[in-house]
Coordinates of C-alpha atoms in Angstrom, one line a residue:
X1393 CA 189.0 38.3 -116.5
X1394 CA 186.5 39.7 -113.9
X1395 CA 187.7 43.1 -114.6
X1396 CA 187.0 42.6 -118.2
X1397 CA 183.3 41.1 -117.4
X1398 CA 182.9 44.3 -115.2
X1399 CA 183.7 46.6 -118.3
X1400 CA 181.8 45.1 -120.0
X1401 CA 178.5 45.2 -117.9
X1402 CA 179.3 49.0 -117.4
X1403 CA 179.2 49.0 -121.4
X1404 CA 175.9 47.7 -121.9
X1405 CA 174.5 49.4 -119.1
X1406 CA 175.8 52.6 -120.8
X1407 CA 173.9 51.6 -124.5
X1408 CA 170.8 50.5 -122.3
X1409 CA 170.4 53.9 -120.4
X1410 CA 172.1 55.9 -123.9
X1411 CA 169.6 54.2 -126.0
X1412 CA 166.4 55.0 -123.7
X1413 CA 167.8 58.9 -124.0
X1414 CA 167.8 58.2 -127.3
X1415 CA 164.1 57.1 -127.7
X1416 CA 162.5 59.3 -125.1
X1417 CA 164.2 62.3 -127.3
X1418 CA 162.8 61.2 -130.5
X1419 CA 159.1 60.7 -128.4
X1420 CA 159.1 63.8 -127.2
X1421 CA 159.9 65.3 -130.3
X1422 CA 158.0 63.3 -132.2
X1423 CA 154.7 64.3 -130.0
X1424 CA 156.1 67.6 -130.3
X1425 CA 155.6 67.8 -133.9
X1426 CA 152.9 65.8 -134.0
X1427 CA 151.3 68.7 -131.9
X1428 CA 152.6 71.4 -134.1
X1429 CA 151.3 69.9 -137.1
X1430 CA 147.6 69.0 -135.3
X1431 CA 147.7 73.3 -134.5
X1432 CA 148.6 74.3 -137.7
X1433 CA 145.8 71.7 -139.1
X1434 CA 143.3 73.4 -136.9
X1435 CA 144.5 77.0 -138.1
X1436 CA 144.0 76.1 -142.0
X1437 CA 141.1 74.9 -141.7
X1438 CA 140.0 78.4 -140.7
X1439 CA 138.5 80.5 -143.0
X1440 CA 139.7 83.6 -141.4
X1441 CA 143.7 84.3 -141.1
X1442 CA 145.2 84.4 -137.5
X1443 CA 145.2 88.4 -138.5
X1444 CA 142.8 89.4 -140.5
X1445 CA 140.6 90.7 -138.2
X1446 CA 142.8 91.7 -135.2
X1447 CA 143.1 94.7 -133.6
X1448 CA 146.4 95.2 -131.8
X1449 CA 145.7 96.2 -127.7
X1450 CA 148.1 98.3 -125.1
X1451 CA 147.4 95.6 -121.8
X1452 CA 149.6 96.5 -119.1
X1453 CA 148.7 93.0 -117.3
X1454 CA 149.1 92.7 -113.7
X1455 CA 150.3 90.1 -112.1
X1456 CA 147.8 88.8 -108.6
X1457 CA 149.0 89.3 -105.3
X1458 CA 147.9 85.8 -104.4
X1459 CA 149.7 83.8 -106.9
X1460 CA 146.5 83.3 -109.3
X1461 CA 146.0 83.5 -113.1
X1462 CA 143.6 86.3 -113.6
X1463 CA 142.6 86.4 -117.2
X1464 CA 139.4 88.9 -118.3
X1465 CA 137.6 87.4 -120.9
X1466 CA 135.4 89.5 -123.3
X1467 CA 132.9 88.1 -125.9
X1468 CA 132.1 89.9 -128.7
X1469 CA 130.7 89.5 -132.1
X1470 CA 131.9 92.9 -133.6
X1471 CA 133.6 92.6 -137.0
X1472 CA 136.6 93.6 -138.3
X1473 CA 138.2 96.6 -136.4
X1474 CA 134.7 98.5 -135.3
X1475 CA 133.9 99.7 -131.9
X1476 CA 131.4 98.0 -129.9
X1477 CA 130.7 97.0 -126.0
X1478 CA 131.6 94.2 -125.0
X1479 CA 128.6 91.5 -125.2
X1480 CA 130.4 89.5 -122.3
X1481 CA 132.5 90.0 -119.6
X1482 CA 134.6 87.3 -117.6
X1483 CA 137.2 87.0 -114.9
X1484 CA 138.7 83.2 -114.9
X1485 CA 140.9 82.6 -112.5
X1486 CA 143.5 79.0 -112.5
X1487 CA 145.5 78.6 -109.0
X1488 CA 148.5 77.0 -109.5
X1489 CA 149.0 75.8 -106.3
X1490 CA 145.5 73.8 -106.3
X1491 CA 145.0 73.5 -110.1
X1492 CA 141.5 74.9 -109.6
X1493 CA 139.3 76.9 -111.9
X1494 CA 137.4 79.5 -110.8
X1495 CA 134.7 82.0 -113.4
X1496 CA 133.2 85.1 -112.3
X1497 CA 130.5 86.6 -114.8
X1498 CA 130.1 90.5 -114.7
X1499 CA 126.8 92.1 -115.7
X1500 CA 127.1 94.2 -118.3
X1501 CA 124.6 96.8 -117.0
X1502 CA 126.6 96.9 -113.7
X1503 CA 126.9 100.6 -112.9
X1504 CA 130.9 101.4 -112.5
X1505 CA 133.5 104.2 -112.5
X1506 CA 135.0 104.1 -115.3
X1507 CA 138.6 106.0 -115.0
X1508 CA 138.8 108.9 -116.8
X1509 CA 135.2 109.0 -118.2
X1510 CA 132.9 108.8 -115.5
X1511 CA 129.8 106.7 -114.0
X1512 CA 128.2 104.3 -116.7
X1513 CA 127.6 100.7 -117.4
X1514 CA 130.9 98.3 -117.2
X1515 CA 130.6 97.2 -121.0
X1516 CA 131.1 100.6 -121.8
X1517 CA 134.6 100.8 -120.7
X1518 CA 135.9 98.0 -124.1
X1519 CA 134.3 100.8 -126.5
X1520 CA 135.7 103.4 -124.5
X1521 CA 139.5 102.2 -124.2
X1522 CA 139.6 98.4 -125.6
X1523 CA 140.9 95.9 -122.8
X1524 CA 143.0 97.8 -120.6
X1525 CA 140.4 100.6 -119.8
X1526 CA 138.1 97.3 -118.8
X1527 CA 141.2 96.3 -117.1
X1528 CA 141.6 99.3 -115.0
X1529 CA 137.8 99.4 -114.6
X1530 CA 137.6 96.1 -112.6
X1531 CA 140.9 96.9 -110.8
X1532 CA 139.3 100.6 -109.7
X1533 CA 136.2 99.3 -108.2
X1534 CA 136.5 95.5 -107.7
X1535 CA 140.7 95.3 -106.4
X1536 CA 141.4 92.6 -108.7
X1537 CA 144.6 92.4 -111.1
X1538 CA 143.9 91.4 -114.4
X1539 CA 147.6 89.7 -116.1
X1540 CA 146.1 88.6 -119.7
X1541 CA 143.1 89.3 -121.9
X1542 CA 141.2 87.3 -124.2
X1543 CA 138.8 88.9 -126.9
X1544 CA 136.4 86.0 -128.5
X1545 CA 134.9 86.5 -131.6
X1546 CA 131.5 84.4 -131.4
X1547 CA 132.5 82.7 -134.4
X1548 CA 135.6 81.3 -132.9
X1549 CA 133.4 79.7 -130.3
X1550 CA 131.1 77.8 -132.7
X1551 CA 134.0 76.6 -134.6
X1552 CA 135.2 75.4 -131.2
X1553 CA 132.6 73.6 -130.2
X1554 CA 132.2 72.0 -134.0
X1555 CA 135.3 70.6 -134.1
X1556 CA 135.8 69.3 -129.9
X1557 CA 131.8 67.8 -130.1
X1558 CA 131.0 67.0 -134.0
X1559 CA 128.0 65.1 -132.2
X1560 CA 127.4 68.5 -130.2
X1561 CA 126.8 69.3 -126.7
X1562 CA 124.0 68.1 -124.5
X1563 CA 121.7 70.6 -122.7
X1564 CA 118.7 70.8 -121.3
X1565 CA 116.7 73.5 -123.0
X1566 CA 114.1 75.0 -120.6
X1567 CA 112.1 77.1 -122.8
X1568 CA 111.3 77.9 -126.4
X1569 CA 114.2 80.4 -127.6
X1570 CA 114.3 82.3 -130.7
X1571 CA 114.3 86.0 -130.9
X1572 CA 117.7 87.6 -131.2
X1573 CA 119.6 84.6 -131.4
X1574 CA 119.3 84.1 -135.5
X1575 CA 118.1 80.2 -134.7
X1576 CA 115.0 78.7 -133.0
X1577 CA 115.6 76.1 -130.2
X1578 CA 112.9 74.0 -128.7
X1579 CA 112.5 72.9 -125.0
X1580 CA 113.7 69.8 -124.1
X1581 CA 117.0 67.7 -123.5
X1582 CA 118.8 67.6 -126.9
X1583 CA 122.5 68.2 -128.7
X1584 CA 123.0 71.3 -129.7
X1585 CA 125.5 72.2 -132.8
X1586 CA 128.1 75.5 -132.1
X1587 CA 125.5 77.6 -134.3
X1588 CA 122.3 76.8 -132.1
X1589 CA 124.5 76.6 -128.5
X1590 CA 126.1 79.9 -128.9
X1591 CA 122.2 81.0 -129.6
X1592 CA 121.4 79.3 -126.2
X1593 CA 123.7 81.3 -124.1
X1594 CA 122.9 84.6 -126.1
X1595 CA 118.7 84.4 -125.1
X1596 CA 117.9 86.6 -122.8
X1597 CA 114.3 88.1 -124.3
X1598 CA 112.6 86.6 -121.4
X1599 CA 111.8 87.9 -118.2
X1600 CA 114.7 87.2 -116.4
X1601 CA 116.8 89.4 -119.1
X1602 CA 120.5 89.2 -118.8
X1603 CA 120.5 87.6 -115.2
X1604 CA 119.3 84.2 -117.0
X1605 CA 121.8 84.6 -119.9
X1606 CA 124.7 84.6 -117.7
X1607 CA 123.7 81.8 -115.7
X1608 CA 123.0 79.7 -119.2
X1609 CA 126.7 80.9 -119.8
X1610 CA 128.0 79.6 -116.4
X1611 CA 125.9 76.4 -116.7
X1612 CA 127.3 75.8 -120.6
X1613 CA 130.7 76.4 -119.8
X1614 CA 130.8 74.1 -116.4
X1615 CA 128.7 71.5 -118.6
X1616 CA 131.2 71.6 -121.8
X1617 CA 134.1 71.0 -119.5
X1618 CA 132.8 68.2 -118.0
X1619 CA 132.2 66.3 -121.7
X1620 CA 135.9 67.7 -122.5
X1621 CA 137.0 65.2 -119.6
X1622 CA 134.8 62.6 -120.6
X1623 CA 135.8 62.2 -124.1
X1624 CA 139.4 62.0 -125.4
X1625 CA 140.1 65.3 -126.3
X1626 CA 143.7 65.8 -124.9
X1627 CA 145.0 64.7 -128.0
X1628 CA 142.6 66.5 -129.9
X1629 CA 144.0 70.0 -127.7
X1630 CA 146.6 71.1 -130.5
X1631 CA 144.2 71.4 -133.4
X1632 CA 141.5 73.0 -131.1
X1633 CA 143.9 75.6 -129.9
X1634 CA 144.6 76.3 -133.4
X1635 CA 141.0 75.7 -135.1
X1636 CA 139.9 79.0 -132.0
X1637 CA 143.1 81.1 -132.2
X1638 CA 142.3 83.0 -135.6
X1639 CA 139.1 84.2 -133.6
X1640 CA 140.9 85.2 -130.2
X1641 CA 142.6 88.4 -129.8
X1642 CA 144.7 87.8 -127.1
X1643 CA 148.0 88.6 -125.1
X1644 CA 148.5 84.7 -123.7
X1645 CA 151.0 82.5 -126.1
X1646 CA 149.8 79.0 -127.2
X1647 CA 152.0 77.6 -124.4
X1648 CA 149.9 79.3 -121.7
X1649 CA 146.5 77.9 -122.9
X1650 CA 147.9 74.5 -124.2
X1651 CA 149.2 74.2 -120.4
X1652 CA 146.2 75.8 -118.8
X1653 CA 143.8 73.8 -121.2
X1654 CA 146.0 70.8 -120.5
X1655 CA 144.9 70.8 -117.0
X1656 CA 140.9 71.5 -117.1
X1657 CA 140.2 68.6 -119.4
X1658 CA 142.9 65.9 -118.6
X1659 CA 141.1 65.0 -115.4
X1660 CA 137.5 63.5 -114.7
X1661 CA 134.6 65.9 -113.8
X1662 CA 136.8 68.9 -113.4
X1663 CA 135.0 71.0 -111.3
X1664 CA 135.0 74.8 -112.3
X1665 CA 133.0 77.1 -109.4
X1666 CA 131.4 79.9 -110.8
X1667 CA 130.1 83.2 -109.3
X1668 CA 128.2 86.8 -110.4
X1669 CA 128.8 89.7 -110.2
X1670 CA 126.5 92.1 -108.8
X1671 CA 125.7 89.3 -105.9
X1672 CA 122.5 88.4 -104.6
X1673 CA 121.1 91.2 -102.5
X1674 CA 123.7 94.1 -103.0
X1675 CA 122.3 95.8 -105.9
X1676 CA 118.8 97.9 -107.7
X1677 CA 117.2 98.6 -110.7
X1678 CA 117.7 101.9 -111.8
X1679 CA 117.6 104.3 -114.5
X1680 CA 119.8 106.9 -115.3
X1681 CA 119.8 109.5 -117.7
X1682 CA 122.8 109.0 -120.8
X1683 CA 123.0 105.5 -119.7
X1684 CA 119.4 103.7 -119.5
X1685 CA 118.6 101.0 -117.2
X1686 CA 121.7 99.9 -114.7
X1687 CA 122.1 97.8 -111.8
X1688 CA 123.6 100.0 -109.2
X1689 CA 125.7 97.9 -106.7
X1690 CA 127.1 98.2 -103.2
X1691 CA 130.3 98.5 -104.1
X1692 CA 131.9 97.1 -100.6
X1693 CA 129.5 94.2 -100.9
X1694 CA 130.7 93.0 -104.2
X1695 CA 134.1 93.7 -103.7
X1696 CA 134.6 91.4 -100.8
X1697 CA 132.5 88.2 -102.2
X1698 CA 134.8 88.8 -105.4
X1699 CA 138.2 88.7 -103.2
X1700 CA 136.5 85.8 -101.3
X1701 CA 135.7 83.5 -103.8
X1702 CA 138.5 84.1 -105.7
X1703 CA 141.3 83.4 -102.7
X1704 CA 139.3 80.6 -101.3

């Protein structure tokens, strides 16, 4: 009698633990789907097709000596396959091991070796060889591996922003901006739409050039992760991924950034430390003949505040 009591408690502690399987299975592939159908929501509703416009790159990624997730970023606004130099470089950086984000901002005028072709300025290199020439560009004179690439079309990013902010992103507008940017923006605390934020981080008629661009492209990005954390956009990350994909020519799969995305904005005020590159003090204003006004670095300088921040 006892015996049969016992059997029977092992059986309905079997259907207990066999029906939680069960129903953790059928969540997980229920978000899973759910997920899959939110990306491919976000790709259709792109006017563009994933490759309409995309030009397929030789990357021979390599991995970091540290441990880190080196990715070069490259902003451009070129269309179709044409040439042109790169409007913005990037190096962001994840560590694993601390789940911190780091984003280093190269000047486009900084005066490099480019292999195989010379002295000339850094945003050459994309026109010269696509990615991996930029690749082995930074790896020449800064010693830093490069494992994946991402090419943004400017387009990708206003859809981005769009469809994560529909009540767009708050920033603090320090100046009248208009010329070169194809909008007009007014000084002043406001929200800013894709269209009119992507002109804020483009400005740079003023007189701090491109030096005030890229720190409006530091301050933007640290800014827009901070409202991704604030809001709740995790569940929103599926269709975002696949609302930017058609515009990103890239060698990472959607498992890499939904993972990597997963982790800037899941957590409150995610801090993201950015840096520039040429740093303060280790560079002049020059002119050169062929290549126009450059910023001509101390090589060593730059190269050890790179490895520094980076490994810190």
């Amino acid at each position: 009698m006892r015996s049969d009591r016992h059997q029977h408690k092992k059986r309905k502690k079997r259907i207990r633990w066999s029906s939680i399987f069960l129903l953790l299975f059928f969540l997980v592939g229920a978000v899973a789907l759910y997920s899959y159908m939110q990306y491919r929501s976000g790709v259709n509703d792109s006017e563009k097709t994933a490759e309409e416009n995309k030009q397929e790159y030789q990357f021979n990624g390599e991995s970091d000596r540290n441990g880190l997730t080196n990715i070069l970023l490259i902003g451009s606004d070129a269309r179709a396959k044409e040439t042109s130099r790169s409007d913005t470089i990037m190096i962001a950086s994840y560590n694993p091991d601390t789940e911190s984000y780091k984003l280093t901002s190269i000047m486009r005028d900084t005066y490099v070796e480019i292999p195989g072709h010379g002295m000339n300025k850094i945003n050459a290199a994309f026109a010269l060889g696509g990615p991996e020439l930029l690749r082995q560009t930074i790896k020449e004179n800064f010693d830093v591996s490069l494992q994946y690439y991402s090419i943004v079309d400017f387009e990708g990013f206003v859809r981005l922003m769009d469809e994560a902010f529909p009540e767009g992103v708050e920033v603090n507008v320090e100046k009248k901006m208009s010329e070169g940017i194809g909008v007009t923006l007014e000084p002043g605390v406001q929200r800013l739409d894709g269209k009119h934020l992507l002109g804020y981080v483009r400005f740079r008629q003023d007189a701090v050039g491109d030096f005030g661009r890229v720190e409006r492209q530091q301050n933007v990005i640290k800014e827009v992760g901070k409202q991704f954390a604030s809001i709740q956009t995790l569940p929103k990350l599926p269709k975002l991924v696949g609302v930017v994909t058609p515009f990103i020519n890239t060698n990472m799969d959607t498992g890499d950034i939904l993972f990597m995305g997963k982790g800037l904005i899941s957590k409150d005020n995610r801090n993201i430390e950015t840096m520039r590159i040429p740093v303060e003090g280790s560079f002049e204003n020059q002119r050169v003949s062929g290549a126009g006004a450059v910023l001509a670095i101390d090589f060593e300088e730059n190269r050890t505040a790179l490895q520094s921040f980076l490994t810190k």
